[in-house]
């Protein structure tokens, strides 16, 4: 059903991966979806590169309305002009912003498995300029529109890497800051009935992450405790995050959720949403994921394991390694 018909959404960084999946999920639900990216057309021979025109075609295939805008999110003036365009074209209406743009994947791949001191400080910027900083900038302009209408939702895409070491230091610090960004924005936005949440997908089989997993297999770089990456165990598709955000945006009162982390797999279970393959992956804090991740022999029988959430206190003692007090 078109629960978001009449709503206007913006998804940053939607030429491929999670961004494209989110845009398609919102379009399925009836929203008019603005999408941004650096490439209007795919002029690259790289099999995992994407373009705004490809995202537009995918959205139109599901009967959605897509407005592609070529934007470099490292340029604040580009972002300003984007929101001015939405302001003019939609008479000031913007119901949903999804902060997704991220340019650090190649840097993460290049630095994988090596200590931070072996790299120049520019690794930090590669991971967090178009990412953490660009999320803050986009949120400024979105909040100016939303607070005038006393309505709106800002979703910032983060990850479990904010709670536990994953990939590298710059990545983890940036994701932890994304969670804090969402939480602190919620404090100032709440009086205007605008919600701000942090979204944690699970392990998403994007084009680039799939390639990364394949390379881990080829180079035998997979550590035992990360073998679920190369095995593609319990992976989600990008569309699941889109369908979950669409369902979240339909809720009549989001204030009880504002300022909090929202886990894609857990919302999918709550709302009865399935992935494009008809499956529903387990949350990464579910016993159904944790046991088979630790004991690969159980992966074929994971459906027999209860889908029970483990307490954060227990995870912090073991799997997660967030700062201790």
PDB file of C-alpha atoms in Angstrom:
ATOM      1  CA  UNK A   1       0.000   0.000   0.000  1.00  0.00           C
ATOM      2  CA  UNK A   2       1.073   3.589  -0.707  1.00  0.00           C
ATOM      3  CA  UNK A   3       1.326   4.710   2.907  1.00  0.00           C
ATOM      4  CA  UNK A   4       3.668   7.568   1.996  1.00  0.00           C
ATOM      5  CA  UNK A   5       1.660   8.975  -0.884  1.00  0.00           C
ATOM      6  CA  UNK A   6       1.858  12.771  -0.798  1.00  0.00           C
ATOM      7  CA  UNK A   7       5.084  12.713   1.238  1.00  0.00           C
ATOM      8  CA  UNK A   8       8.401  14.139   0.059  1.00  0.00           C
ATOM      9  CA  UNK A   9      11.653  12.342   0.913  1.00  0.00           C
ATOM     10  CA  UNK A  10      15.333  12.955   0.260  1.00  0.00           C
ATOM     11  CA  UNK A  11      17.911  10.153   0.248  1.00  0.00           C
ATOM     12  CA  UNK A  12      21.525  11.282   0.009  1.00  0.00           C
ATOM     13  CA  UNK A  13      24.052   9.055  -1.695  1.00  0.00           C
ATOM     14  CA  UNK A  14      21.542   6.923  -3.592  1.00  0.00           C
ATOM     15  CA  UNK A  15      23.412   5.865  -6.717  1.00  0.00           C
ATOM     16  CA  UNK A  16      24.011   2.371  -5.354  1.00  0.00           C
ATOM     17  CA  UNK A  17      24.069   0.234  -2.217  1.00  0.00           C
ATOM     18  CA  UNK A  18      21.961   1.027   0.817  1.00  0.00           C
ATOM     19  CA  UNK A  19      21.027   4.441  -0.548  1.00  0.00           C
ATOM     20  CA  UNK A  20      19.484   3.009  -3.692  1.00  0.00           C
ATOM     21  CA  UNK A  21      17.664   0.347  -1.675  1.00  0.00           C
ATOM     22  CA  UNK A  22      16.258   2.979   0.681  1.00  0.00           C
ATOM     23  CA  UNK A  23      15.092   5.132  -2.217  1.00  0.00           C
ATOM     24  CA  UNK A  24      13.324   2.183  -3.840  1.00  0.00           C
ATOM     25  CA  UNK A  25      11.677   1.205  -0.549  1.00  0.00           C
ATOM     26  CA  UNK A  26      10.329   4.724  -0.030  1.00  0.00           C
ATOM     27  CA  UNK A  27       9.108   4.884  -3.629  1.00  0.00           C
ATOM     28  CA  UNK A  28       7.315   1.549  -3.191  1.00  0.00           C
ATOM     29  CA  UNK A  29       5.411   3.204  -0.348  1.00  0.00           C
ATOM     30  CA  UNK A  30       4.352   6.098  -2.565  1.00  0.00           C
ATOM     31  CA  UNK A  31       6.728   8.903  -1.581  1.00  0.00           C
ATOM     32  CA  UNK A  32       8.152  11.390  -4.059  1.00  0.00           C
ATOM     33  CA  UNK A  33      11.858  10.662  -3.640  1.00  0.00           C
ATOM     34  CA  UNK A  34      14.706  13.053  -4.315  1.00  0.00           C
ATOM     35  CA  UNK A  35      17.999  11.180  -4.693  1.00  0.00           C
ATOM     36  CA  UNK A  36      21.512  12.589  -4.764  1.00  0.00           C
ATOM     37  CA  UNK A  37      24.851  11.349  -5.985  1.00  0.00           C
ATOM     38  CA  UNK A  38      27.903  12.476  -7.880  1.00  0.00           C
ATOM     39  CA  UNK A  39      27.215  10.579 -11.119  1.00  0.00           C
ATOM     40  CA  UNK A  40      24.180  11.338 -13.246  1.00  0.00           C
ATOM     41  CA  UNK A  41      25.011   8.631 -15.775  1.00  0.00           C
ATOM     42  CA  UNK A  42      27.273   5.626 -15.413  1.00  0.00           C
ATOM     43  CA  UNK A  43      30.372   6.331 -17.487  1.00  0.00           C
ATOM     44  CA  UNK A  44      32.571   3.881 -15.598  1.00  0.00           C
ATOM     45  CA  UNK A  45      33.461   0.322 -16.538  1.00  0.00           C
ATOM     46  CA  UNK A  46      33.531  -0.558 -12.831  1.00  0.00           C
ATOM     47  CA  UNK A  47      30.849  -3.209 -12.236  1.00  0.00           C
ATOM     48  CA  UNK A  48      29.939  -1.784  -8.828  1.00  0.00           C
ATOM     49  CA  UNK A  49      29.718   1.888  -9.779  1.00  0.00           C
ATOM     50  CA  UNK A  50      26.248   3.379  -9.955  1.00  0.00           C
ATOM     51  CA  UNK A  51      24.419   6.428 -11.211  1.00  0.00           C
ATOM     52  CA  UNK A  52      21.373   8.553 -10.501  1.00  0.00           C
ATOM     53  CA  UNK A  53      19.813   7.558 -13.794  1.00  0.00           C
ATOM     54  CA  UNK A  54      20.037   3.868 -12.821  1.00  0.00           C
ATOM     55  CA  UNK A  55      18.392   4.594  -9.473  1.00  0.00           C
ATOM     56  CA  UNK A  56      15.680   6.584 -11.234  1.00  0.00           C
ATOM     57  CA  UNK A  57      15.015   3.655 -13.587  1.00  0.00           C
ATOM     58  CA  UNK A  58      14.811   1.220 -10.664  1.00  0.00           C
ATOM     59  CA  UNK A  59      12.327   3.468  -8.867  1.00  0.00           C
ATOM     60  CA  UNK A  60      10.180   3.930 -11.951  1.00  0.00           C
ATOM     61  CA  UNK A  61      10.095   0.141 -12.379  1.00  0.00           C
ATOM     62  CA  UNK A  62       8.212  -0.107  -9.064  1.00  0.00           C
ATOM     63  CA  UNK A  63       5.875   2.703 -10.080  1.00  0.00           C
ATOM     64  CA  UNK A  64       7.585   5.365  -8.005  1.00  0.00           C
ATOM     65  CA  UNK A  65       8.421   9.015  -8.564  1.00  0.00           C
ATOM     66  CA  UNK A  66      12.114   9.895  -8.487  1.00  0.00           C
ATOM     67  CA  UNK A  67      13.820  13.273  -8.849  1.00  0.00           C
ATOM     68  CA  UNK A  68      17.588  12.811  -9.308  1.00  0.00           C
ATOM     69  CA  UNK A  69      19.887  15.698  -8.364  1.00  0.00           C
ATOM     70  CA  UNK A  70      23.618  15.650  -9.004  1.00  0.00           C
ATOM     71  CA  UNK A  71      25.275  16.749  -5.748  1.00  0.00           C
ATOM     72  CA  UNK A  72      28.781  16.660  -4.315  1.00  0.00           C
ATOM     73  CA  UNK A  73      28.128  16.372  -0.574  1.00  0.00           C
ATOM     74  CA  UNK A  74      31.638  17.586   0.211  1.00  0.00           C
ATOM     75  CA  UNK A  75      30.577  20.999  -1.160  1.00  0.00           C
ATOM     76  CA  UNK A  76      28.237  22.850   1.224  1.00  0.00           C
ATOM     77  CA  UNK A  77      27.055  25.165  -1.550  1.00  0.00           C
ATOM     78  CA  UNK A  78      25.889  22.168  -3.599  1.00  0.00           C
ATOM     79  CA  UNK A  79      23.882  20.997  -0.588  1.00  0.00           C
ATOM     80  CA  UNK A  80      22.410  24.450  -0.007  1.00  0.00           C
ATOM     81  CA  UNK A  81      21.229  24.626  -3.609  1.00  0.00           C
ATOM     82  CA  UNK A  82      19.708  21.139  -3.319  1.00  0.00           C
ATOM     83  CA  UNK A  83      17.488  22.175  -0.415  1.00  0.00           C
ATOM     84  CA  UNK A  84      16.576  25.456  -2.092  1.00  0.00           C
ATOM     85  CA  UNK A  85      15.380  23.424  -5.055  1.00  0.00           C
ATOM     86  CA  UNK A  86      13.257  21.164  -2.864  1.00  0.00           C
ATOM     87  CA  UNK A  87      11.899  24.255  -1.082  1.00  0.00           C
ATOM     88  CA  UNK A  88      10.837  25.801  -4.396  1.00  0.00           C
ATOM     89  CA  UNK A  89       9.538  22.657  -6.096  1.00  0.00           C
ATOM     90  CA  UNK A  90       7.638  21.246  -3.105  1.00  0.00           C
ATOM     91  CA  UNK A  91       6.369  24.493  -1.574  1.00  0.00           C
ATOM     92  CA  UNK A  92       8.546  24.031   1.489  1.00  0.00           C
ATOM     93  CA  UNK A  93       7.535  20.429   2.139  1.00  0.00           C
ATOM     94  CA  UNK A  94      10.153  17.873   3.169  1.00  0.00           C
ATOM     95  CA  UNK A  95       8.845  15.034   5.300  1.00  0.00           C
ATOM     96  CA  UNK A  96      11.854  12.741   5.466  1.00  0.00           C
ATOM     97  CA  UNK A  97      15.624  13.089   5.167  1.00  0.00           C
ATOM     98  CA  UNK A  98      17.787   9.975   5.043  1.00  0.00           C
ATOM     99  CA  UNK A  99      21.432  10.826   5.715  1.00  0.00           C
ATOM    100  CA  UNK A 100      23.222   8.090   3.825  1.00  0.00           C
ATOM    101  CA  UNK A 101      25.928   9.649   1.603  1.00  0.00           C
ATOM    102  CA  UNK A 102      29.285   8.033   2.350  1.00  0.00           C
ATOM    103  CA  UNK A 103      32.541   8.088   0.419  1.00  0.00           C
ATOM    104  CA  UNK A 104      34.771   6.021   2.695  1.00  0.00           C
ATOM    105  CA  UNK A 105      34.292   2.524   1.306  1.00  0.00           C
ATOM    106  CA  UNK A 106      37.407   2.529  -0.880  1.00  0.00           C
ATOM    107  CA  UNK A 107      39.492   3.983   1.948  1.00  0.00           C
ATOM    108  CA  UNK A 108      38.221   1.274   4.298  1.00  0.00           C
ATOM    109  CA  UNK A 109      39.123  -1.380   1.759  1.00  0.00           C
ATOM    110  CA  UNK A 110      42.617   0.047   1.241  1.00  0.00           C
ATOM    111  CA  UNK A 111      43.301   0.252   4.986  1.00  0.00           C
ATOM    112  CA  UNK A 112      41.750  -3.060   6.009  1.00  0.00           C
ATOM    113  CA  UNK A 113      43.842  -5.129   8.383  1.00  0.00           C
ATOM    114  CA  UNK A 114      46.520  -2.472   8.916  1.00  0.00           C
ATOM    115  CA  UNK A 115      47.121  -0.204  11.957  1.00  0.00           C
ATOM    116  CA  UNK A 116      45.972   3.413  11.807  1.00  0.00           C
ATOM    117  CA  UNK A 117      49.513   4.786  12.142  1.00  0.00           C
ATOM    118  CA  UNK A 118      50.468   3.271   8.797  1.00  0.00           C
ATOM    119  CA  UNK A 119      48.167   5.759   7.060  1.00  0.00           C
ATOM    120  CA  UNK A 120      48.087   9.503   6.628  1.00  0.00           C
ATOM    121  CA  UNK A 121      45.592  11.583   8.658  1.00  0.00           C
ATOM    122  CA  UNK A 122      43.607  11.988   5.431  1.00  0.00           C
ATOM    123  CA  UNK A 123      42.105   8.543   6.114  1.00  0.00           C
ATOM    124  CA  UNK A 124      39.936  10.243   8.741  1.00  0.00           C
ATOM    125  CA  UNK A 125      38.569  12.714   6.187  1.00  0.00           C
ATOM    126  CA  UNK A 126      37.972   9.975   3.638  1.00  0.00           C
ATOM    127  CA  UNK A 127      35.819   8.127   6.184  1.00  0.00           C
ATOM    128  CA  UNK A 128      34.069  11.070   7.835  1.00  0.00           C
ATOM    129  CA  UNK A 129      33.836  14.069   5.523  1.00  0.00           C
ATOM    130  CA  UNK A 130      31.177  12.732   3.174  1.00  0.00           C
ATOM    131  CA  UNK A 131      29.549  10.820   5.983  1.00  0.00           C
ATOM    132  CA  UNK A 132      29.464  12.316   9.461  1.00  0.00           C
ATOM    133  CA  UNK A 133      30.086  15.927   8.424  1.00  0.00           C
ATOM    134  CA  UNK A 134      27.812  15.849   5.381  1.00  0.00           C
ATOM    135  CA  UNK A 135      25.021  14.355   7.534  1.00  0.00           C
ATOM    136  CA  UNK A 136      25.303  17.334   9.858  1.00  0.00           C
ATOM    137  CA  UNK A 137      25.204  19.804   6.972  1.00  0.00           C
ATOM    138  CA  UNK A 138      22.182  18.180   5.301  1.00  0.00           C
ATOM    139  CA  UNK A 139      20.374  18.025   8.635  1.00  0.00           C
ATOM    140  CA  UNK A 140      20.797  21.792   9.106  1.00  0.00           C
ATOM    141  CA  UNK A 141      18.982  22.580   5.881  1.00  0.00           C
ATOM    142  CA  UNK A 142      16.359  19.874   6.404  1.00  0.00           C
ATOM    143  CA  UNK A 143      15.621  21.100   9.935  1.00  0.00           C
ATOM    144  CA  UNK A 144      15.052  24.633   8.651  1.00  0.00           C
ATOM    145  CA  UNK A 145      12.269  23.286   6.436  1.00  0.00           C
ATOM    146  CA  UNK A 146      10.797  20.747   8.844  1.00  0.00           C
ATOM    147  CA  UNK A 147      10.616  22.968  11.930  1.00  0.00           C
ATOM    148  CA  UNK A 148       8.567  25.528  10.005  1.00  0.00           C
ATOM    149  CA  UNK A 149       5.958  22.828   9.356  1.00  0.00           C
ATOM    150  CA  UNK A 150       6.253  21.217  12.822  1.00  0.00           C
ATOM    151  CA  UNK A 151       6.661  17.825  11.196  1.00  0.00           C
ATOM    152  CA  UNK A 152       9.398  15.599   9.864  1.00  0.00           C
ATOM    153  CA  UNK A 153      11.805  12.713  10.351  1.00  0.00           C
ATOM    154  CA  UNK A 154      15.587  12.631   9.962  1.00  0.00           C
ATOM    155  CA  UNK A 155      17.152   9.168   9.705  1.00  0.00           C
ATOM    156  CA  UNK A 156      20.932   8.932   9.945  1.00  0.00           C
ATOM    157  CA  UNK A 157      22.424   5.690   8.671  1.00  0.00           C
ATOM    158  CA  UNK A 158      24.924   4.352  11.191  1.00  0.00           C
ATOM    159  CA  UNK A 159      26.064   0.836  12.062  1.00  0.00           C
ATOM    160  CA  UNK A 160      26.991  -1.654  14.748  1.00  0.00           C
ATOM    161  CA  UNK A 161      30.531  -0.396  14.209  1.00  0.00           C
ATOM    162  CA  UNK A 162      29.684   2.462  16.560  1.00  0.00           C
ATOM    163  CA  UNK A 163      29.684  -0.037  19.454  1.00  0.00           C
ATOM    164  CA  UNK A 164      32.482  -2.403  18.521  1.00  0.00           C
ATOM    165  CA  UNK A 165      35.714  -2.305  16.548  1.00  0.00           C
ATOM    166  CA  UNK A 166      35.089  -2.951  12.879  1.00  0.00           C
ATOM    167  CA  UNK A 167      37.197  -2.061   9.796  1.00  0.00           C
ATOM    168  CA  UNK A 168      39.270   0.764  11.337  1.00  0.00           C
ATOM    169  CA  UNK A 169      39.373   3.500  13.968  1.00  0.00           C
ATOM    170  CA  UNK A 170      38.179   6.328  11.736  1.00  0.00           C
ATOM    171  CA  UNK A 171      35.153   4.272  10.687  1.00  0.00           C
ATOM    172  CA  UNK A 172      34.135   3.354  14.235  1.00  0.00           C
ATOM    173  CA  UNK A 173      34.611   6.860  15.621  1.00  0.00           C
ATOM    174  CA  UNK A 174      32.544   8.280  12.769  1.00  0.00           C
ATOM    175  CA  UNK A 175      29.676   5.863  13.312  1.00  0.00           C
ATOM    176  CA  UNK A 176      29.644   6.488  17.064  1.00  0.00           C
ATOM    177  CA  UNK A 177      29.456  10.201  16.277  1.00  0.00           C
ATOM    178  CA  UNK A 178      26.551   9.567  13.875  1.00  0.00           C
ATOM    179  CA  UNK A 179      24.605   8.020  16.744  1.00  0.00           C
ATOM    180  CA  UNK A 180      25.398  10.995  18.957  1.00  0.00           C
ATOM    181  CA  UNK A 181      24.468  13.389  16.151  1.00  0.00           C
ATOM    182  CA  UNK A 182      21.056  11.770  15.805  1.00  0.00           C
ATOM    183  CA  UNK A 183      20.495  11.747  19.577  1.00  0.00           C
ATOM    184  CA  UNK A 184      21.514  15.356  20.167  1.00  0.00           C
ATOM    185  CA  UNK A 185      19.552  16.647  17.176  1.00  0.00           C
ATOM    186  CA  UNK A 186      16.518  14.924  18.669  1.00  0.00           C
ATOM    187  CA  UNK A 187      16.823  17.067  21.803  1.00  0.00           C
ATOM    188  CA  UNK A 188      16.635  20.342  19.890  1.00  0.00           C
ATOM    189  CA  UNK A 189      14.088  19.142  17.317  1.00  0.00           C
ATOM    190  CA  UNK A 190      11.592  17.574  19.719  1.00  0.00           C
ATOM    191  CA  UNK A 191       9.754  20.842  20.575  1.00  0.00           C
ATOM    192  CA  UNK A 192       9.029  21.198  16.848  1.00  0.00           C
ATOM    193  CA  UNK A 193       7.626  17.664  16.485  1.00  0.00           C
ATOM    194  CA  UNK A 194      10.542  16.610  14.290  1.00  0.00           C
ATOM    195  CA  UNK A 195      12.054  13.205  15.057  1.00  0.00           C
ATOM    196  CA  UNK A 196      15.687  12.191  14.649  1.00  0.00           C
ATOM    197  CA  UNK A 197      16.814   8.569  14.790  1.00  0.00           C
ATOM    198  CA  UNK A 198      19.899   6.535  14.058  1.00  0.00           C
ATOM    199  CA  UNK A 199      19.378   3.513  11.799  1.00  0.00           C
ATOM    200  CA  UNK A 200      21.455   0.359  12.180  1.00  0.00           C
ATOM    201  CA  UNK A 201      21.188  -2.065   9.263  1.00  0.00           C
ATOM    202  CA  UNK A 202      22.708  -5.490   9.740  1.00  0.00           C
ATOM    203  CA  UNK A 203      25.268  -6.923   7.323  1.00  0.00           C
ATOM    204  CA  UNK A 204      24.110  -5.524   4.001  1.00  0.00           C
ATOM    205  CA  UNK A 205      25.121  -7.181   0.759  1.00  0.00           C
ATOM    206  CA  UNK A 206      25.818  -4.020  -1.211  1.00  0.00           C
ATOM    207  CA  UNK A 207      27.773  -4.190  -4.439  1.00  0.00           C
ATOM    208  CA  UNK A 208      30.974  -2.987  -2.781  1.00  0.00           C
ATOM    209  CA  UNK A 209      30.608  -5.053   0.366  1.00  0.00           C
ATOM    210  CA  UNK A 210      29.983  -8.188  -1.699  1.00  0.00           C
ATOM    211  CA  UNK A 211      33.184  -7.538  -3.599  1.00  0.00           C
ATOM    212  CA  UNK A 212      35.000  -6.914  -0.311  1.00  0.00           C
ATOM    213  CA  UNK A 213      33.806 -10.269   1.056  1.00  0.00           C
ATOM    214  CA  UNK A 214      34.955 -12.048  -2.101  1.00  0.00           C
ATOM    215  CA  UNK A 215      38.391 -10.505  -1.816  1.00  0.00           C
ATOM    216  CA  UNK A 216      38.603 -11.570   1.823  1.00  0.00           C
ATOM    217  CA  UNK A 217      38.038 -15.143   0.679  1.00  0.00           C
ATOM    218  CA  UNK A 218      40.588 -14.932  -2.120  1.00  0.00           C
ATOM    219  CA  UNK A 219      43.323 -13.531   0.115  1.00  0.00           C
ATOM    220  CA  UNK A 220      42.451 -15.733   3.111  1.00  0.00           C
ATOM    221  CA  UNK A 221      42.212 -12.515   5.126  1.00  0.00           C
ATOM    222  CA  UNK A 222      39.116 -13.598   6.989  1.00  0.00           C
ATOM    223  CA  UNK A 223      39.575 -13.857  10.717  1.00  0.00           C
ATOM    224  CA  UNK A 224      37.707 -16.681  12.371  1.00  0.00           C
ATOM    225  CA  UNK A 225      35.375 -14.362  14.287  1.00  0.00           C
ATOM    226  CA  UNK A 226      34.506 -12.476  11.091  1.00  0.00           C
ATOM    227  CA  UNK A 227      33.900 -15.505   8.883  1.00  0.00           C
ATOM    228  CA  UNK A 228      30.198 -14.659   8.699  1.00  0.00           C
ATOM    229  CA  UNK A 229      31.212 -11.795   6.379  1.00  0.00           C
ATOM    230  CA  UNK A 230      32.898 -13.985   3.788  1.00  0.00           C
ATOM    231  CA  UNK A 231      30.216 -16.650   4.258  1.00  0.00           C
ATOM    232  CA  UNK A 232      27.489 -14.026   3.647  1.00  0.00           C
ATOM    233  CA  UNK A 233      25.709 -15.345   6.709  1.00  0.00           C
ATOM    234  CA  UNK A 234      22.467 -13.534   7.654  1.00  0.00           C
ATOM    235  CA  UNK A 235      23.020 -10.814   5.074  1.00  0.00           C
ATOM    236  CA  UNK A 236      20.340  -8.241   4.300  1.00  0.00           C
ATOM    237  CA  UNK A 237      19.663  -6.572   0.964  1.00  0.00           C
ATOM    238  CA  UNK A 238      19.613  -2.767   0.731  1.00  0.00           C
ATOM    239  CA  UNK A 239      15.872  -2.841   0.068  1.00  0.00           C
ATOM    240  CA  UNK A 240      15.104  -4.085   3.594  1.00  0.00           C
ATOM    241  CA  UNK A 241      16.405  -0.860   5.120  1.00  0.00           C
ATOM    242  CA  UNK A 242      14.245   1.108   2.688  1.00  0.00           C
ATOM    243  CA  UNK A 243      11.106  -0.829   3.534  1.00  0.00           C
ATOM    244  CA  UNK A 244      11.755  -0.446   7.253  1.00  0.00           C
ATOM    245  CA  UNK A 245      12.303   3.319   7.018  1.00  0.00           C
ATOM    246  CA  UNK A 246       9.123   3.597   4.943  1.00  0.00           C
ATOM    247  CA  UNK A 247       7.178   1.768   7.657  1.00  0.00           C
ATOM    248  CA  UNK A 248       8.769   3.908  10.360  1.00  0.00           C
ATOM    249  CA  UNK A 249       7.880   7.121   8.525  1.00  0.00           C
ATOM    250  CA  UNK A 250       4.234   6.012   8.392  1.00  0.00           C
ATOM    251  CA  UNK A 251       3.876   5.908  12.166  1.00  0.00           C
ATOM    252  CA  UNK A 252       1.506   8.574  13.538  1.00  0.00           C
ATOM    253  CA  UNK A 253       3.701   9.428  16.528  1.00  0.00           C
ATOM    254  CA  UNK A 254       7.457   9.043  16.310  1.00  0.00           C
ATOM    255  CA  UNK A 255       8.363  11.006  19.414  1.00  0.00           C
ATOM    256  CA  UNK A 256       8.728   7.875  21.617  1.00  0.00           C
ATOM    257  CA  UNK A 257      11.449   6.712  19.202  1.00  0.00           C
ATOM    258  CA  UNK A 258      13.262  10.010  18.675  1.00  0.00           C
ATOM    259  CA  UNK A 259      16.893  10.172  19.738  1.00  0.00           C
ATOM    260  CA  UNK A 260      17.243   6.399  19.799  1.00  0.00           C
ATOM    261  CA  UNK A 261      18.963   3.741  17.713  1.00  0.00           C
ATOM    262  CA  UNK A 262      16.541   1.782  15.522  1.00  0.00           C
ATOM    263  CA  UNK A 263      17.729  -1.655  14.385  1.00  0.00           C
ATOM    264  CA  UNK A 264      16.511  -2.617  10.909  1.00  0.00           C
ATOM    265  CA  UNK A 265      16.015  -6.347  11.558  1.00  0.00           C
ATOM    266  CA  UNK A 266      14.094  -5.680  14.776  1.00  0.00           C
ATOM    267  CA  UNK A 267      11.787  -3.137  13.139  1.00  0.00           C
ATOM    268  CA  UNK A 268      11.246  -5.567  10.253  1.00  0.00           C
ATOM    269  CA  UNK A 269      10.100  -8.189  12.753  1.00  0.00           C
ATOM    270  CA  UNK A 270       7.871  -5.699  14.579  1.00  0.00           C
ATOM    271  CA  UNK A 271       6.239  -4.403  11.382  1.00  0.00           C
ATOM    272  CA  UNK A 272       6.052  -7.802   9.622  1.00  0.00           C
ATOM    273  CA  UNK A 273       8.374  -6.734   6.802  1.00  0.00           C
ATOM    274  CA  UNK A 274      10.372  -9.189   4.694  1.00  0.00           C
ATOM    275  CA  UNK A 275      13.404  -8.660   2.509  1.00  0.00           C
ATOM    276  CA  UNK A 276      13.129  -8.796  -1.284  1.00  0.00           C
ATOM    277  CA  UNK A 277      13.947 -12.519  -1.185  1.00  0.00           C
ATOM    278  CA  UNK A 278      11.029 -13.119   1.182  1.00  0.00           C
ATOM    279  CA  UNK A 279      13.285 -13.753   4.179  1.00  0.00           C
ATOM    280  CA  UNK A 280      13.642 -11.797   7.394  1.00  0.00           C
ATOM    281  CA  UNK A 281      17.216 -11.740   8.781  1.00  0.00           C
ATOM    282  CA  UNK A 282      17.839 -11.872  12.499  1.00  0.00           C
ATOM    283  CA  UNK A 283      19.072  -8.895  14.473  1.00  0.00           C
ATOM    284  CA  UNK A 284      22.794  -8.997  15.164  1.00  0.00           C
ATOM    285  CA  UNK A 285      21.956  -9.068  18.876  1.00  0.00           C
ATOM    286  CA  UNK A 286      19.583 -12.005  18.482  1.00  0.00           C
ATOM    287  CA  UNK A 287      20.536 -15.426  19.785  1.00  0.00           C
ATOM    288  CA  UNK A 288      19.606 -16.642  16.284  1.00  0.00           C
ATOM    289  CA  UNK A 289      22.541 -14.661  14.880  1.00  0.00           C
ATOM    290  CA  UNK A 290      25.033 -14.717  17.735  1.00  0.00           C
ATOM    291  CA  UNK A 291      25.254 -18.496  18.225  1.00  0.00           C
ATOM    292  CA  UNK A 292      25.719 -19.445  14.546  1.00  0.00           C
ATOM    293  CA  UNK A 293      28.142 -16.534  14.069  1.00  0.00           C
ATOM    294  CA  UNK A 294      30.314 -18.021  16.820  1.00  0.00           C
ATOM    295  CA  UNK A 295      29.692 -21.660  15.833  1.00  0.00           C
ATOM    296  CA  UNK A 296      29.507 -21.903  12.019  1.00  0.00           C
ATOM    297  CA  UNK A 297      28.263 -25.497  12.189  1.00  0.00           C
ATOM    298  CA  UNK A 298      24.922 -24.123  13.435  1.00  0.00           C
ATOM    299  CA  UNK A 299      24.300 -21.857  10.457  1.00  0.00           C
ATOM    300  CA  UNK A 300      22.347 -24.453   8.505  1.00  0.00           C
ATOM    301  CA  UNK A 301      20.034 -24.867  11.476  1.00  0.00           C
ATOM    302  CA  UNK A 302      19.681 -21.249  12.585  1.00  0.00           C
ATOM    303  CA  UNK A 303      15.908 -21.352  12.075  1.00  0.00           C
ATOM    304  CA  UNK A 304      15.736 -23.744  15.034  1.00  0.00           C
ATOM    305  CA  UNK A 305      17.347 -21.195  17.382  1.00  0.00           C
ATOM    306  CA  UNK A 306      14.954 -18.861  19.249  1.00  0.00           C
ATOM    307  CA  UNK A 307      14.891 -15.296  17.942  1.00  0.00           C
ATOM    308  CA  UNK A 308      15.583 -13.770  21.361  1.00  0.00           C
ATOM    309  CA  UNK A 309      17.353 -10.442  21.863  1.00  0.00           C
ATOM    310  CA  UNK A 310      20.394 -10.610  24.117  1.00  0.00           C
ATOM    311  CA  UNK A 311      20.613  -7.870  26.790  1.00  0.00           C
ATOM    312  CA  UNK A 312      22.964  -4.993  25.990  1.00  0.00           C
ATOM    313  CA  UNK A 313      24.727  -5.573  29.311  1.00  0.00           C
ATOM    314  CA  UNK A 314      25.687  -9.076  28.209  1.00  0.00           C
ATOM    315  CA  UNK A 315      26.800  -7.938  24.751  1.00  0.00           C
ATOM    316  CA  UNK A 316      28.960  -5.197  26.227  1.00  0.00           C
ATOM    317  CA  UNK A 317      30.783  -7.807  28.284  1.00  0.00           C
ATOM    318  CA  UNK A 318      31.524  -9.920  25.255  1.00  0.00           C
ATOM    319  CA  UNK A 319      30.796  -9.120  21.629  1.00  0.00           C
ATOM    320  CA  UNK A 320      30.586  -5.339  21.822  1.00  0.00           C
ATOM    321  CA  UNK A 321      33.394  -3.162  23.091  1.00  0.00           C
ATOM    322  CA  UNK A 322      31.941   0.307  23.489  1.00  0.00           C
ATOM    323  CA  UNK A 323      33.749   2.654  25.880  1.00  0.00           C
ATOM    324  CA  UNK A 324      33.491   1.378  29.425  1.00  0.00           C
ATOM    325  CA  UNK A 325      32.579   3.533  32.408  1.00  0.00           C
TER     326      UNK A 325
END
